[in-house]
Amino acid sequence: MRIGFILAGIILVALGAAAFTGKLDFTHDKEVVKIGELSASVKEEKSVPQWLGGLGVVVGIGLLAAGALRK
């Protein structure tokens, strides 16, 4: 259980830091028009909000501390 908290904390800190610096992006395909068999779609590139990255770092540090303090 202790190693699980530590690993989850490390992963959350890494992903949170990437999101906080703006390096975590994802694409979203959006279908704009569909007429019969013909359809048009647009790819939108979005990034994870910085506040969510900061929250991930804080929670990850908390999990690291909980894993370190557990017996």
mmCIF file of N, CA and C in Angstrom, residues 12-53:
data_model
loop_
_atom_site.group_PDB
_atom_site.id
_atom_site.type_symbol
_atom_site.label_atom_id
_atom_site.label_comp_id
_atom_site.label_asym_id
_atom_site.label_seq_id
_atom_site.Cartn_x
_atom_site.Cartn_y
_atom_site.Cartn_z
ATOM 1 N N LEU A 12 1.328 11.668 -10.440
ATOM 2 C CA LEU A 12 0.535 12.894 -10.377
ATOM 3 C C LEU A 12 1.401 14.144 -10.408
ATOM 4 N N VAL A 13 2.527 14.116 -9.728
ATOM 5 C CA VAL A 13 3.420 15.277 -9.742
ATOM 6 C C VAL A 13 3.963 15.498 -11.152
ATOM 7 N N ALA A 14 4.342 14.434 -11.834
ATOM 8 C CA ALA A 14 4.889 14.565 -13.193
ATOM 9 C C ALA A 14 3.835 15.086 -14.172
ATOM 10 N N LEU A 15 2.641 14.505 -14.146
ATOM 11 C CA LEU A 15 1.578 14.968 -15.038
ATOM 12 C C LEU A 15 1.108 16.376 -14.682
ATOM 13 N N GLY A 16 1.032 16.666 -13.403
ATOM 14 C CA GLY A 16 0.632 18.006 -12.976
ATOM 15 C C GLY A 16 1.633 19.064 -13.388
ATOM 16 N N ALA A 17 2.926 18.747 -13.291
ATOM 17 C CA ALA A 17 3.955 19.700 -13.700
ATOM 18 C C ALA A 17 3.901 19.928 -15.211
ATOM 19 N N ALA A 18 3.649 18.871 -15.980
ATOM 20 C CA ALA A 18 3.531 19.024 -17.436
ATOM 21 C C ALA A 18 2.319 19.885 -17.795
ATOM 22 N N ALA A 19 1.211 19.681 -17.098
ATOM 23 C CA ALA A 19 0.012 20.478 -17.368
ATOM 24 C C ALA A 19 0.201 21.920 -16.914
ATOM 25 N N PHE A 20 0.893 22.120 -15.810
ATOM 26 C CA PHE A 20 1.091 23.467 -15.280
ATOM 27 C C PHE A 20 1.980 24.302 -16.205
ATOM 28 N N THR A 21 2.945 23.665 -16.859
ATOM 29 C CA THR A 21 3.819 24.394 -17.775
ATOM 30 C C THR A 21 3.209 24.521 -19.169
ATOM 31 N N GLY A 22 2.066 23.901 -19.422
ATOM 32 C CA GLY A 22 1.386 24.022 -20.708
ATOM 33 C C GLY A 22 1.867 23.035 -21.747
ATOM 34 N N LYS A 23 2.515 21.963 -21.353
ATOM 35 C CA LYS A 23 3.054 20.991 -22.296
ATOM 36 C C LYS A 23 2.158 19.762 -22.456
ATOM 37 N N LEU A 24 0.991 19.766 -21.857
ATOM 38 C CA LEU A 24 0.082 18.622 -21.930
ATOM 39 C C LEU A 24 -1.118 19.031 -22.783
ATOM 40 N N ASP A 25 -1.132 18.596 -24.048
ATOM 41 C CA ASP A 25 -2.187 18.935 -24.996
ATOM 42 C C ASP A 25 -2.901 17.676 -25.457
ATOM 43 N N PHE A 26 -4.124 17.850 -25.931
ATOM 44 C CA PHE A 26 -4.856 16.754 -26.540
ATOM 45 C C PHE A 26 -5.696 17.300 -27.679
ATOM 46 N N THR A 27 -6.004 16.435 -28.642
ATOM 47 C CA THR A 27 -6.824 16.840 -29.785
ATOM 48 C C THR A 27 -8.216 16.260 -29.636
ATOM 49 N N HIS A 28 -9.175 17.020 -30.147
ATOM 50 C CA HIS A 28 -10.576 16.628 -30.067
ATOM 51 C C HIS A 28 -11.166 16.754 -31.471
ATOM 52 N N ASP A 29 -11.684 15.654 -32.010
ATOM 53 C CA ASP A 29 -12.336 15.690 -33.319
ATOM 54 C C ASP A 29 -13.796 16.070 -33.136
ATOM 55 N N LYS A 30 -14.211 17.095 -33.871
ATOM 56 C CA LYS A 30 -15.579 17.581 -33.760
ATOM 57 C C LYS A 30 -16.223 17.523 -35.139
ATOM 58 N N GLU A 31 -17.346 16.824 -35.246
ATOM 59 C CA GLU A 31 -18.048 16.730 -36.520
ATOM 60 C C GLU A 31 -18.889 17.990 -36.697
ATOM 61 N N VAL A 32 -18.619 18.718 -37.781
ATOM 62 C CA VAL A 32 -19.273 20.000 -37.995
ATOM 63 C C VAL A 32 -20.531 19.845 -38.835
ATOM 64 N N VAL A 33 -20.405 19.168 -39.975
ATOM 65 C CA VAL A 33 -21.531 19.036 -40.898
ATOM 66 C C VAL A 33 -21.638 17.574 -41.328
ATOM 67 N N LYS A 34 -22.863 17.081 -41.374
ATOM 68 C CA LYS A 34 -23.088 15.735 -41.889
ATOM 69 C C LYS A 34 -24.341 15.771 -42.758
ATOM 70 N N ILE A 35 -24.123 15.491 -44.037
ATOM 71 C CA ILE A 35 -25.235 15.451 -44.996
ATOM 72 C C ILE A 35 -25.166 14.093 -45.691
ATOM 73 N N GLY A 36 -26.036 13.211 -45.313
ATOM 74 C CA GLY A 36 -26.036 11.861 -45.884
ATOM 75 C C GLY A 36 -24.743 11.144 -45.554
ATOM 76 N N GLU A 37 -24.034 10.719 -46.599
ATOM 77 C CA GLU A 37 -22.754 10.031 -46.422
ATOM 78 C C GLU A 37 -21.587 11.008 -46.286
ATOM 79 N N LEU A 38 -21.804 12.252 -46.630
ATOM 80 C CA LEU A 38 -20.749 13.258 -46.615
ATOM 81 C C LEU A 38 -20.690 13.929 -45.241
ATOM 82 N N SER A 39 -19.501 14.003 -44.685
ATOM 83 C CA SER A 39 -19.361 14.666 -43.389
ATOM 84 C C SER A 39 -18.063 15.457 -43.365
ATOM 85 N N ALA A 40 -18.065 16.510 -42.581
ATOM 86 C CA ALA A 40 -16.874 17.342 -42.408
ATOM 87 C C ALA A 40 -16.581 17.434 -40.914
ATOM 88 N N SER A 41 -15.310 17.294 -40.576
ATOM 89 C CA SER A 41 -14.941 17.364 -39.169
ATOM 90 C C SER A 41 -13.758 18.306 -38.998
ATOM 91 N N VAL A 42 -13.626 18.799 -37.790
ATOM 92 C CA VAL A 42 -12.560 19.739 -37.457
ATOM 93 C C VAL A 42 -11.798 19.172 -36.265
ATOM 94 N N LYS A 43 -10.464 19.259 -36.321
ATOM 95 C CA LYS A 43 -9.641 18.845 -35.191
ATOM 96 C C LYS A 43 -9.325 20.081 -34.354
ATOM 97 N N GLU A 44 -9.694 20.023 -33.093
ATOM 98 C CA GLU A 44 -9.402 21.106 -32.167
ATOM 99 C C GLU A 44 -8.304 20.645 -31.217
ATOM 100 N N GLU A 45 -7.271 21.454 -31.066
ATOM 101 C CA GLU A 45 -6.202 21.132 -30.128
ATOM 102 C C GLU A 45 -6.420 21.954 -28.860
ATOM 103 N N LYS A 46 -6.548 21.252 -27.765
ATOM 104 C CA LYS A 46 -6.804 21.904 -26.483
ATOM 105 C C LYS A 46 -5.697 21.538 -25.515
ATOM 106 N N SER A 47 -5.526 22.360 -24.504
ATOM 107 C CA SER A 47 -4.541 22.051 -23.468
ATOM 108 C C SER A 47 -5.249 21.954 -22.122
ATOM 109 N N VAL A 48 -4.642 21.221 -21.223
ATOM 110 C CA VAL A 48 -5.188 21.051 -19.882
ATOM 111 C C VAL A 48 -4.998 22.369 -19.129
ATOM 112 N N PRO A 49 -6.017 22.853 -18.414
ATOM 113 C CA PRO A 49 -5.885 24.120 -17.688
ATOM 114 C C PRO A 49 -4.764 24.079 -16.651
ATOM 115 N N GLN A 50 -4.109 25.234 -16.463
ATOM 116 C CA GLN A 50 -2.985 25.295 -15.529
ATOM 117 C C GLN A 50 -3.419 25.054 -14.092
ATOM 118 N N TRP A 51 -4.609 25.494 -13.716
ATOM 119 C CA TRP A 51 -5.053 25.293 -12.337
ATOM 120 C C TRP A 51 -5.213 23.806 -12.033
ATOM 121 N N LEU A 52 -5.589 23.023 -13.047
ATOM 122 C CA LEU A 52 -5.728 21.584 -12.846
ATOM 123 C C LEU A 52 -4.363 20.930 -12.672
ATOM 124 N N GLY A 53 -3.364 21.439 -13.387
ATOM 125 C CA GLY A 53 -1.998 20.945 -13.220
ATOM 126 C C GLY A 53 -1.458 21.258 -11.833
#
